[in-house]
Tab-separated table of C-alpha atoms in Angstrom:
chain	number	residue	atom	x	y	z
J	409	MET	CA	6.402	-27.379	3.730
J	410	SER	CA	7.622	-25.097	7.104
J	411	LEU	CA	5.966	-21.877	8.039
J	412	ARG	CA	8.771	-20.001	7.066
J	413	GLN	CA	9.101	-22.073	3.657
J	414	SER	CA	5.353	-20.866	3.386
J	415	PHE	CA	6.146	-17.642	4.236
J	416	THR	CA	9.034	-17.421	1.544
J	417	SER	CA	7.139	-18.991	-1.342
J	418	GLY	CA	4.335	-16.509	-0.855
J	419	VAL	CA	6.918	-13.731	-0.791
J	420	VAL	CA	8.557	-14.770	-3.696
J	421	TRP	CA	5.058	-15.548	-5.856
J	422	MET	CA	3.552	-11.827	-4.221
J	423	SER	CA	6.987	-9.881	-5.465
J	424	VAL	CA	7.005	-11.605	-8.943
J	425	GLY	CA	2.959	-10.743	-9.828
J	426	ILE	CA	3.222	-7.332	-7.710
J	427	TRP	CA	6.627	-6.540	-9.788
J	428	VAL	CA	4.633	-7.731	-13.138
J	429	GLU	CA	1.684	-6.106	-12.465
J	430	GLN	CA	2.929	-2.687	-11.542
J	431	ALA	CA	5.308	-2.979	-13.984
J	432	PHE	CA	2.861	-3.094	-16.728
J	433	ASN	CA	0.669	-0.679	-14.831
J	434	PHE	CA	3.647	1.916	-14.650
J	435	ILE	CA	3.905	1.855	-18.553
J	436	VAL	CA	0.201	1.986	-19.011
J	437	PHE	CA	0.332	4.895	-16.443
J	438	ALA	CA	3.269	6.773	-18.640
J	439	ILE	CA	1.234	6.550	-21.852
J	440	LEU	CA	-1.976	7.734	-20.408
J	441	ALA	CA	-0.487	11.028	-18.605
J	442	ARG	CA	1.082	11.541	-21.896
J	443	LEU	CA	-2.235	11.425	-23.726
J	444	LEU	CA	-4.931	12.385	-21.068
J	445	GLY	CA	-2.520	15.850	-19.483
J	446	VAL	CA	-2.555	17.174	-15.987
J	447	GLU	CA	-6.311	18.255	-15.496
J	448	ALA	CA	-7.887	14.764	-16.498
J	449	PHE	CA	-5.865	12.926	-13.890
J	450	GLY	CA	-6.655	15.971	-11.420
J	451	LEU	CA	-10.074	15.232	-11.622
J	452	LEU	CA	-9.968	12.237	-11.606
J	453	ALA	CA	-8.360	11.891	-8.558
J	454	MET	CA	-10.670	14.544	-6.714
J	455	ALA	CA	-13.676	12.068	-7.837
J	456	ALA	CA	-11.929	8.621	-6.788
J	457	ALA	CA	-10.773	9.803	-3.328
J	458	PHE	CA	-14.423	8.944	-2.358
J	459	VAL	CA	-14.487	5.832	-4.466
J	460	LEU	CA	-11.474	4.440	-3.152
J	461	PHE	CA	-12.245	5.706	0.432
J	462	SER	CA	-14.930	3.079	0.055
J	463	GLU	CA	-13.185	0.171	-1.900
J	464	PHE	CA	-10.712	0.523	1.046
J	465	LEU	CA	-13.599	-0.066	3.740
J	466	VAL	CA	-14.868	-3.435	2.203
J	467	ARG	CA	-10.806	-4.729	0.564
J	468	GLU	CA	-9.058	-5.623	3.390
J	469	SER	CA	-11.558	-4.944	6.618
J	470	ILE	CA	-14.134	-6.874	8.036
J	471	SER	CA	-12.603	-10.438	5.991
J	472	ASP	CA	-9.273	-10.246	7.819
J	473	ILE	CA	-11.156	-12.047	10.652
J	474	LEU	CA	-11.038	-15.116	8.653
J	475	LEU	CA	-6.862	-14.846	8.607
J	476	THR	CA	-6.744	-15.062	12.598
J	477	HIS	CA	-9.308	-17.343	13.888
J	478	GLU	CA	-8.270	-21.122	14.090
J	479	GLU	CA	-11.500	-22.092	12.233
J	480	LEU	CA	-12.992	-21.282	8.849
J	481	SER	CA	-16.766	-22.553	9.359
J	482	PRO	CA	-19.402	-22.318	6.692
J	483	ASP	CA	-21.096	-20.245	9.000
J	484	ARG	CA	-18.079	-17.602	9.230
J	485	LEU	CA	-17.801	-17.087	6.098
J	486	ASN	CA	-21.721	-17.031	5.346
J	487	SER	CA	-21.459	-14.105	7.554
J	488	VAL	CA	-18.211	-12.233	6.289
J	489	PHE	CA	-19.920	-12.189	2.454
J	490	TRP	CA	-23.015	-11.109	3.691
J	491	LEU	CA	-22.126	-8.496	5.952
J	492	LEU	CA	-19.648	-6.938	2.844
J	493	ALA	CA	-22.594	-7.250	0.594
J	494	VAL	CA	-24.719	-5.109	2.789
J	495	LEU	CA	-21.768	-2.674	3.511
J	496	GLY	CA	-20.821	-2.625	-0.095
J	497	GLY	CA	-24.131	-2.249	-1.444
J	498	VAL	CA	-24.791	1.182	1.371
J	499	LEU	CA	-21.293	2.606	0.133
J	500	THR	CA	-22.220	2.238	-3.701
J	501	ALA	CA	-25.691	4.324	-3.101
J	502	LEU	CA	-23.797	6.802	-1.017
J	503	LEU	CA	-21.363	7.668	-3.783
J	504	PHE	CA	-24.178	7.403	-6.440
J	505	LEU	CA	-26.765	9.734	-4.090
J	506	GLY	CA	-23.298	11.971	-3.078
J	507	ALA	CA	-22.717	12.645	-7.000
J	508	GLY	CA	-24.468	15.902	-7.426
J	509	PRO	CA	-23.069	17.440	-3.727
J	510	VAL	CA	-19.446	16.730	-4.962
J	511	ALA	CA	-19.698	18.292	-7.566
J	512	TRP	CA	-20.960	21.499	-6.186
J	513	PHE	CA	-17.960	21.192	-3.534
J	514	TYR	CA	-15.484	20.874	-6.472
J	515	GLY	CA	-17.435	23.485	-8.985
J	516	GLU	CA	-16.694	20.282	-11.505
J	517	ALA	CA	-19.474	18.817	-12.859
J	518	LEU	CA	-17.711	16.172	-14.217
J	519	ALA	CA	-16.122	14.996	-10.887
J	520	GLY	CA	-19.750	13.941	-10.077
J	521	ASP	CA	-20.457	12.010	-13.202
J	522	LEU	CA	-16.634	10.474	-12.951
J	523	LEU	CA	-18.018	9.339	-9.179
J	524	VAL	CA	-21.175	7.572	-10.561
J	525	GLY	CA	-19.164	5.816	-13.251
J	526	LEU	CA	-16.289	4.583	-10.635
J	527	SER	CA	-18.855	3.628	-7.762
J	528	PRO	CA	-19.477	0.076	-9.021
J	529	THR	CA	-15.937	-1.027	-7.797
J	530	VAL	CA	-17.143	-0.629	-4.686
J	531	MET	CA	-19.632	-3.387	-4.642
J	532	MET	CA	-17.550	-5.554	-6.902
J	533	ILE	CA	-14.613	-6.071	-4.169
J	534	ALA	CA	-17.065	-6.077	-1.520
J	535	LEU	CA	-18.259	-9.371	-3.612
J	536	THR	CA	-14.458	-10.709	-3.562
J	537	ALA	CA	-13.184	-10.075	-0.358
J	538	VAL	CA	-14.066	-13.499	1.263
J	539	PRO	CA	-12.272	-15.460	-1.664
J	540	VAL	CA	-9.073	-13.106	-1.490
J	541	ALA	CA	-9.184	-13.937	2.354
J	542	ILE	CA	-9.408	-17.567	1.770
J	543	LEU	CA	-6.599	-17.450	-0.700
J	544	ARG	CA	-4.216	-16.032	1.541
J	545	ARG	CA	-4.975	-17.634	4.224
J	546	GLU	CA	-3.999	-20.963	2.973
J	547	MET	CA	-1.261	-18.630	1.163
J	548	LEU	CA	-2.018	-19.626	-2.319
J	549	PHE	CA	-0.260	-16.301	-3.723
J	550	ARG	CA	0.327	-18.294	-6.921
J	551	VAL	CA	-2.925	-17.649	-7.537
J	552	LEU	CA	-2.985	-14.149	-6.284
J	553	ALA	CA	-0.111	-12.885	-7.773
J	554	LEU	CA	-1.797	-14.494	-10.998
J	555	ARG	CA	-5.079	-13.404	-11.214
J	556	ALA	CA	-2.939	-9.050	-10.149
J	557	VAL	CA	-1.193	-9.763	-13.300
J	558	VAL	CA	-4.418	-10.308	-15.968
J	559	GLY	CA	-6.436	-7.888	-14.269
J	560	ALA	CA	-3.564	-5.160	-14.691
J	561	VAL	CA	-3.069	-6.265	-18.000
J	562	ILE	CA	-6.757	-6.165	-19.219
J	563	GLY	CA	-7.796	-3.244	-17.646
J	564	GLY	CA	-4.500	-1.209	-19.333
J	565	ILE	CA	-5.436	-2.713	-22.708
J	566	VAL	CA	-9.386	-1.318	-22.135
J	567	GLY	CA	-7.773	2.314	-20.708
J	568	ILE	CA	-5.050	2.904	-23.365
J	569	THR	CA	-7.426	2.120	-26.290
J	570	MET	CA	-10.465	4.189	-24.864
J	571	ALA	CA	-7.850	7.181	-24.637
J	572	LEU	CA	-6.635	6.714	-28.113
J	573	SER	CA	-10.246	6.581	-29.373
J	574	GLY	CA	-10.751	9.977	-27.629
J	575	TYR	CA	-12.935	9.006	-24.287
J	576	GLY	CA	-10.594	11.308	-22.336
J	577	VAL	CA	-10.497	10.813	-18.850
J	578	TRP	CA	-13.039	8.037	-19.017
J	579	ALA	CA	-10.263	6.041	-20.289
J	580	LEU	CA	-9.050	6.209	-16.593
J	581	VAL	CA	-12.682	4.821	-15.707
J	582	GLY	CA	-12.650	2.207	-17.916
J	583	GLN	CA	-9.344	1.209	-16.919
J	584	ARG	CA	-10.278	0.417	-13.626
J	585	LEU	CA	-13.765	-0.988	-14.342
J	586	ALA	CA	-12.152	-3.708	-16.361
J	587	THR	CA	-8.967	-4.364	-13.990
J	588	THR	CA	-11.803	-4.776	-11.231
J	589	ALA	CA	-14.348	-7.016	-13.341
J	590	THR	CA	-11.111	-9.582	-14.086
J	591	ASN	CA	-10.218	-9.678	-10.723
J	592	ILE	CA	-13.424	-10.813	-9.304
J	593	VAL	CA	-13.738	-13.926	-12.329
J	594	MET	CA	-10.402	-14.858	-11.462
J	595	ALA	CA	-11.015	-15.346	-7.935
J	596	TRP	CA	-13.905	-16.820	-7.593
J	597	GLY	CA	-12.706	-19.275	-10.180
J	598	ALA	CA	-9.478	-20.146	-7.468
J	599	VAL	CA	-11.874	-21.002	-4.550
J	600	SER	CA	-14.587	-23.918	-4.047
J	601	TRP	CA	-16.908	-21.832	-1.167
J	602	ARG	CA	-19.820	-20.174	-2.434
J	603	PRO	CA	-22.463	-18.326	0.110
J	604	ALA	CA	-25.585	-19.235	1.383
J	605	PHE	CA	-27.881	-17.973	3.872
J	606	SER	CA	-26.684	-19.772	7.049
J	607	ILE	CA	-25.620	-17.145	9.239
J	608	SER	CA	-25.145	-17.204	12.987
J	609	ARG	CA	-26.533	-13.694	15.155
J	610	ASP	CA	-22.780	-15.070	17.295
J	611	HIS	CA	-20.680	-15.103	14.134
J	612	ILE	CA	-22.507	-11.880	13.162
J	613	ARG	CA	-21.534	-10.308	16.771
J	614	GLU	CA	-18.087	-11.023	16.727
J	615	VAL	CA	-17.375	-10.555	13.007
J	616	LEU	CA	-18.855	-6.496	13.952
J	617	LYS	CA	-17.131	-6.338	16.974
J	618	PHE	CA	-13.607	-7.565	15.161
J	619	GLY	CA	-14.787	-4.951	11.598
J	620	HIS	CA	-15.492	-1.992	13.728
J	621	ARG	CA	-12.014	-1.292	14.859
J	622	ILE	CA	-10.426	-2.181	11.660
J	623	ILE	CA	-12.908	-0.261	9.731
J	624	GLY	CA	-11.597	2.493	12.008
J	625	LEU	CA	-8.619	1.739	11.073
J	626	ARG	CA	-8.654	1.160	6.945
J	627	ALA	CA	-10.546	4.709	7.106
J	628	ALA	CA	-8.129	6.650	8.507
J	629	GLU	CA	-5.399	5.001	6.395
J	630	LEU	CA	-7.247	5.577	3.314
J	631	ALA	CA	-8.389	9.411	4.755
J	632	ALA	CA	-4.854	10.183	5.206
J	633	VAL	CA	-3.782	9.530	1.786
J	634	GLN	CA	-6.815	10.339	0.061
J	635	SER	CA	-7.847	13.686	1.597
J	636	PRO	CA	-4.858	15.917	0.459
J	637	ALA	CA	-6.287	15.288	-3.209
J	638	VAL	CA	-9.854	16.682	-2.347
J	639	ILE	CA	-8.378	19.517	-0.350
J	640	ILE	CA	-6.062	20.942	-3.144
J	641	GLY	CA	-8.539	20.521	-5.290
J	642	ALA	CA	-10.937	22.402	-3.597
J	643	LEU	CA	-8.721	24.896	-2.615
J	644	MET	CA	-5.742	25.315	-5.564
J	645	GLY	CA	-7.891	23.591	-8.569
J	646	PRO	CA	-7.526	20.235	-10.684
J	647	THR	CA	-4.321	21.455	-11.718
J	648	GLN	CA	-2.434	21.539	-8.643
J	649	ALA	CA	-4.139	18.483	-7.931
J	650	GLY	CA	-2.742	16.410	-11.082
J	651	PHE	CA	0.581	17.592	-9.921
J	652	TYR	CA	0.030	16.013	-6.444
J	653	ALA	CA	-1.795	12.319	-7.998
J	654	ILE	CA	1.157	12.234	-10.053
J	655	ALA	CA	3.346	12.411	-7.293
J	656	TRP	CA	1.673	10.882	-4.920
J	657	ARG	CA	1.448	7.583	-7.586
J	658	VAL	CA	4.888	7.539	-7.742
J	659	VAL	CA	5.410	6.954	-4.279
J	660	GLU	CA	2.451	4.651	-3.883
J	661	ILE	CA	4.049	2.258	-6.901
J	662	THR	CA	7.431	2.579	-5.259
J	663	SER	CA	5.894	1.247	-1.471
J	664	PHE	CA	3.637	-0.925	-3.403
J	665	LEU	CA	6.136	-2.600	-4.783
J	666	LEU	CA	8.630	-2.865	-1.765
J	667	ILE	CA	6.209	-3.821	0.837
J	668	THR	CA	3.074	-5.312	-0.489
J	669	PRO	CA	4.632	-9.219	-1.041
J	670	PHE	CA	5.491	-8.934	2.580
J	671	ARG	CA	2.729	-7.111	4.059
J	672	THR	CA	0.097	-9.766	2.282
J	673	VAL	CA	1.896	-12.542	3.176
J	674	ALA	CA	2.843	-11.656	6.731
J	675	GLN	CA	-0.379	-11.251	8.052
J	676	PRO	CA	-1.604	-14.499	7.467
J	677	ALA	CA	1.955	-15.615	8.497
J	678	PHE	CA	1.631	-13.888	11.979
J	679	GLY	CA	-1.523	-15.707	12.837
J	680	ALA	CA	-0.411	-18.930	12.046
J	681	MET	CA	2.852	-18.533	14.180
J	682	ALA	CA	0.102	-17.236	17.073
J	683	ARG	CA	-2.231	-20.661	16.234
J	684	GLU	CA	1.329	-22.473	16.653
J	685	GLY	CA	1.893	-20.973	19.709
J	686	GLY	CA	5.000	-19.123	18.001
J	687	GLU	CA	6.500	-15.979	18.875
J	688	ALA	CA	5.421	-13.323	15.895
J	689	SER	CA	7.371	-11.060	17.187
J	690	SER	CA	10.740	-11.986	15.849
J	691	LEU	CA	9.109	-12.373	12.320
J	692	LEU	CA	7.781	-8.804	12.715
J	693	ILE	CA	11.893	-7.652	13.683
J	694	ASP	CA	13.275	-9.689	10.563
J	695	LEU	CA	10.951	-7.812	8.367
J	696	MET	CA	11.372	-4.543	9.868
J	697	ARG	CA	14.786	-4.759	9.624
J	698	LEU	CA	14.818	-6.016	5.442
J	699	THR	CA	11.637	-3.337	5.400
J	700	GLY	CA	14.217	-0.365	6.567
J	701	PHE	CA	17.052	-1.716	4.071
J	702	ALA	CA	15.368	-1.242	1.140
J	703	ALA	CA	13.178	1.262	1.653
J	704	PHE	CA	15.051	3.729	3.090
J	705	PRO	CA	17.176	3.965	-0.145
J	706	ALA	CA	14.888	3.605	-2.497
J	707	PHE	CA	13.134	6.763	-1.158
J	708	ALA	CA	15.776	8.940	-0.837
J	709	GLY	CA	17.277	8.211	-4.533
J	710	LEU	CA	13.608	9.260	-5.472
J	711	ALA	CA	13.528	12.413	-3.971
J	712	VAL	CA	17.136	13.716	-5.466
J	713	LEU	CA	16.237	12.400	-9.185
J	714	SER	CA	12.447	13.079	-9.256
J	715	GLU	CA	13.009	15.611	-11.895
J	716	PRO	CA	14.474	13.930	-14.272
J	717	ILE	CA	11.987	10.966	-13.464
J	718	LEU	CA	9.374	12.823	-14.071
J	719	VAL	CA	9.997	14.648	-17.376
J	720	LEU	CA	11.255	11.122	-18.740
J	721	LEU	CA	8.064	9.521	-17.701
J	722	PHE	CA	5.527	11.774	-18.445
J	723	GLY	CA	7.146	14.742	-20.558
J	724	GLN	CA	8.168	18.520	-19.587
J	725	LYS	CA	4.561	19.249	-18.156
J	726	TRP	CA	5.137	17.671	-15.256
J	727	ILE	CA	8.485	19.570	-14.060
J	728	PRO	CA	6.245	21.607	-11.475
J	729	ALA	CA	6.089	17.967	-9.215
J	730	ALA	CA	9.178	17.705	-8.880
J	731	PRO	CA	9.494	19.625	-5.415
J	732	VAL	CA	6.290	17.605	-4.207
J	733	LEU	CA	7.346	13.896	-5.131
J	734	SER	CA	10.975	14.782	-3.272
J	735	LEU	CA	9.044	15.526	-0.282
J	736	MET	CA	6.439	12.998	-0.438
J	737	SER	CA	9.582	10.353	-0.650
J	738	ILE	CA	10.078	11.181	2.649
J	739	PHE	CA	6.262	10.133	3.328
J	740	GLY	CA	6.872	6.783	1.087
J	741	MET	CA	9.788	5.766	3.757
J	742	TYR	CA	6.997	6.253	6.420
J	743	LEU	CA	4.070	4.831	4.836
J	744	CYS	CA	6.815	1.341	4.375
J	745	ILE	CA	7.775	0.643	7.755
J	746	GLU	CA	4.275	1.574	9.206
J	747	LYS	CA	2.480	-1.002	6.831
J	748	VAL	CA	4.757	-3.424	8.693
J	749	GLN	CA	3.509	-2.508	11.966
J	750	GLN	CA	0.349	-2.180	10.900
J	751	THR	CA	0.299	-5.762	9.802
J	752	PHE	CA	1.601	-7.030	13.131
J	753	CYS	CA	-0.763	-5.209	15.163
J	754	LEU	CA	-4.360	-6.330	12.662
J	755	ALA	CA	-3.148	-9.996	12.881
J	756	ALA	CA	-2.754	-9.399	16.926
J	757	GLY	CA	-6.390	-7.997	17.177
J	758	GLN	CA	-5.105	-4.915	18.578
J	759	ALA	CA	-6.447	-1.940	15.906
J	760	GLY	CA	-8.208	0.152	18.563
J	761	ARG	CA	-5.480	1.992	19.359
J	762	LEU	CA	-3.766	2.499	15.946
J	763	ALA	CA	-6.880	3.522	14.550
J	764	ALA	CA	-7.016	6.291	17.003
J	765	LEU	CA	-3.304	7.173	15.832
J	766	SER	CA	-4.390	7.138	12.662
J	767	TRP	CA	-7.378	9.199	12.794
J	768	VAL	CA	-5.141	11.835	14.836
J	769	GLU	CA	-2.774	11.873	11.588
J	770	VAL	CA	-5.679	12.643	9.543
J	771	LEU	CA	-7.201	15.267	11.605
J	772	LEU	CA	-4.130	17.404	11.985
J	773	ALA	CA	-3.120	16.754	8.480
J	774	THR	CA	-6.217	18.065	6.583
J	775	GLY	CA	-5.929	20.768	9.217
J	776	ALA	CA	-2.392	21.623	8.232
J	777	ILE	CA	-3.579	21.300	4.508
J	778	ALA	CA	-6.313	23.876	4.890
J	779	ILE	CA	-3.813	26.046	6.945
J	780	ALA	CA	-0.886	25.974	4.376
J	781	SER	CA	-3.003	26.169	0.958
J	782	PRO	CA	-2.535	30.014	0.458
J	783	TYR	CA	1.414	29.297	0.201
J	784	GLY	CA	1.730	26.852	-2.834
J	785	LEU	CA	1.613	23.135	-3.318
J	786	THR	CA	4.766	22.540	-2.174
J	787	VAL	CA	4.392	23.878	1.318
J	788	VAL	CA	0.957	22.431	1.510
J	789	THR	CA	2.903	18.539	0.783
J	790	ALA	CA	5.778	19.577	3.096
J	791	SER	CA	2.881	20.434	6.339
J	792	PHE	CA	1.503	17.404	5.266
J	793	VAL	CA	4.111	14.910	5.414
J	794	ALA	CA	5.797	16.535	8.826
J	795	VAL	CA	2.182	15.420	10.798
J	796	PHE	CA	2.680	12.047	10.027
J	797	LEU	CA	6.990	12.529	10.889
J	798	ILE	CA	5.502	14.157	14.211
J	799	ILE	CA	3.021	10.980	15.374
J	800	TRP	CA	5.373	8.155	14.589
J	801	PRO	CA	7.188	7.875	17.449
J	802	LEU	CA	3.486	7.421	18.860
J	803	LYS	CA	2.996	4.577	16.853
J	804	PHE	CA	6.613	3.003	17.338
J	805	GLY	CA	5.409	2.671	21.233
J	806	ASN	CA	2.058	1.230	20.382
J	807	LEU	CA	3.973	-1.231	18.612
J	808	ALA	CA	6.272	-1.887	21.088
J	809	SER	CA	3.865	-2.163	23.514
J	810	ILE	CA	1.507	-5.348	21.567
J	811	ALA	CA	4.956	-7.004	20.316
J	812	GLU	CA	5.971	-7.223	24.114
J	813	GLN	CA	9.039	-5.098	22.887
J	814	SER	CA	10.891	-2.093	23.785
J	815	THR	CA	10.251	1.349	21.962
J	816	LEU	CA	14.063	2.013	21.174
J	817	THR	CA	15.200	-1.024	20.371
J	818	LEU	CA	12.565	-0.965	17.284
J	819	VAL	CA	13.273	2.294	16.342
J	820	GLN	CA	17.134	1.525	16.241
J	821	LEU	CA	16.243	-1.188	13.713
J	822	HIS	CA	16.209	2.086	11.251
J	823	PHE	CA	18.971	4.231	12.555
J	824	VAL	CA	21.560	2.690	10.177
J	825	PRO	CA	19.778	2.031	6.901
J	826	LEU	CA	18.336	5.780	7.043
J	827	ILE	CA	21.910	6.966	7.601
J	828	LEU	CA	23.693	5.103	4.832
J	829	ALA	CA	20.553	6.380	2.689
J	830	VAL	CA	21.268	10.327	3.567
J	831	VAL	CA	24.832	9.202	2.931
J	832	MET	CA	23.968	8.041	-0.686
J	833	ALA	CA	21.388	10.858	-1.165
J	834	VAL	CA	24.245	13.416	-0.699
J	835	ALA	CA	26.290	11.434	-3.296
J	836	VAL	CA	23.887	11.770	-5.696
J	837	GLN	CA	22.527	14.996	-5.294
J	838	GLY	CA	26.618	15.838	-5.878
J	839	VAL	CA	26.362	14.270	-9.332
J	840	VAL	CA	23.217	16.245	-10.240
J	841	ILE	CA	24.376	19.320	-9.345
J	842	SER	CA	27.808	18.053	-11.419
J	843	LEU	CA	25.394	17.136	-14.068
J	844	GLY	CA	23.602	20.588	-14.770
J	845	GLY	CA	22.292	21.332	-18.732
J	846	TRP	CA	22.936	17.392	-19.401
J	847	PRO	CA	20.580	15.261	-20.508
J	848	GLN	CA	18.093	14.125	-18.051
J	849	VAL	CA	18.022	10.781	-19.111
J	850	VAL	CA	22.131	10.440	-18.528
J	851	VAL	CA	21.430	12.340	-15.350
J	852	LEU	CA	18.799	9.800	-13.982
J	853	LEU	CA	20.891	6.647	-15.831
J	854	LEU	CA	24.272	8.297	-13.607
J	855	GLY	CA	22.571	9.138	-10.372
J	856	THR	CA	20.390	5.780	-10.036
J	857	ILE	CA	24.212	3.832	-11.058
J	858	THR	CA	25.880	5.672	-8.595
J	859	GLY	CA	23.144	5.510	-5.840
J	860	VAL	CA	23.536	1.807	-6.292
J	861	VAL	CA	26.635	1.682	-5.904
J	862	ILE	CA	27.163	3.584	-3.133
J	863	TYR	CA	24.383	2.169	-0.975
J	864	VAL	CA	25.655	-1.420	-1.610
J	865	LEU	CA	29.171	-0.793	-0.158
J	866	LEU	CA	27.916	0.822	2.880
J	867	ALA	CA	25.546	-1.233	3.451
J	868	PHE	CA	28.109	-4.465	2.936
J	869	LEU	CA	30.128	-2.380	5.429
J	870	PHE	CA	27.731	-1.657	7.766
J	871	GLN	CA	24.521	-3.579	7.439
J	872	ARG	CA	25.971	-7.329	6.532
J	873	ASP	CA	23.684	-8.919	9.055
J	874	ARG	CA	20.554	-7.500	6.412
J	875	PHE	CA	22.545	-9.118	3.471
J	876	HIS	CA	22.642	-12.589	5.961
J	877	LEU	CA	18.835	-11.938	6.619
J	878	LEU	CA	17.683	-11.356	2.749
J	879	MET	CA	19.470	-14.837	1.822
J	880	LEU	CA	17.690	-16.541	4.486
J	881	MET	CA	14.435	-15.364	3.122
J	882	ILE	CA	15.643	-16.039	-0.005
J	883	ARG	CA	16.910	-19.300	0.670
J	884	PRO	CA	15.095	-20.888	4.034
J	885	ARG	CA	16.395	-23.740	5.856
J	886	ALA	CA	15.137	-27.307	4.728
J	887	GLU	CA	14.544	-28.373	8.338
J	888	PRO	CA	10.671	-28.103	8.872
J	889	HIS	CA	9.522	-26.688	12.304
J	890	GLU	CA	7.766	-28.584	14.745
J	891	ALA	CA	4.199	-27.143	15.667
J	892	GLY	CA	4.870	-24.631	18.534
J	893	THR	CA	8.040	-23.844	17.901
J	894	THR	CA	9.501	-19.776	16.906
J	895	PRO	CA	11.630	-19.855	13.206
J	896	ASN	CA	15.390	-18.866	13.816
J	897	LYS	CA	15.946	-15.411	14.770
J	898	ILE	CA	18.716	-13.607	13.186
J	899	GLU	CA	20.983	-12.042	15.601
J	900	GLY	CA	22.685	-8.877	15.259
């Protein structure tokens, strides 16, 4: 199978797995939101911010070196595994020790207890990162897709059962632990490699040299999306943190569905193209075209229809989160494009400048949130989003330098889909205004239909190259490309 065909097959499997997983997760999420209420989600978001930060550092960090290096020797695998085991153990211990200070910081004793309850997932994920990297490198995405779906189902059953049994916010902890444990069993069951104590100092040094840059990037990436929950919880209380958490969760799921299949498959594909002497920038441009084509209209529609979506999914008590969701939808557009950019930089082994820019975003966003907190949650969210939009051009410049492309060329890829998405959103907003007083389900249904019809028509008129590219991704050419050649690039 050619690299292009392997890429397409991987995207298909990951798309199916992720969409099924997230569909089930979203149903569970909606049920738990109705059963548990705003404060429970706010408390969990406040505690989970620290756990998610630690999980991110061990999930796709040091193990990413296994996606780019030409040789997977036992010593290299062992070195990565034991470094992650040590890192996971240290982070888990820090979470246990930090439970008291976290409870004091928030003024909520339960936040510290939740931190302790969630902390084992860090070590669990650290011990599974190498098998997952092996599956990604070998492009065995069918296994990863099934793993995600089964984990979501088992975790959802546990969470709902605990919520109905009166466990309150601890149902969310049980859901997370059950999902992670299932993922561990399925990942290790799919690979034949097992760790040993044969490691190499040279490999350790090489992994550490690679790892400190990518850990810095991953830390900045997660700090960017988790620091708002921490600051809002500390300065504005768990209820406001709950409204922010629900809006962010909707944006996170939407972006996950749109971009994760491409991002997950793209990094090993970029690495494989580089090993074969191909030009990875051609695949980068194709992915950026598809990402903007899908992400801009999806989030533009989400921004306009935020209130009926929240009411229908979670109930009337979540209406105050609607303005936050509308603003966070703009961040969702940024997030999808940035994920593709990040994947290319990681595959090229050049994460240093991107990590520095990401930490600038975190520091500026933290300051903006703290300054804006007296003015309400909507102003806080607007300030947060504005910081990322200001720094975004610098990230395009960094990507252009690595991909040896013009910055303007990369930016222009998104002009047309953005304009068409804005036109679509204006039309949908007109429908929402004209239906004032109608049931929310009618507003959502007619608004969605209007948006889809208008965008498809506009895209057919002005973005036919994207349709052609999408068809090529779905139905790749049968002829395998010889090693050392570049897959055909779509012009236009």
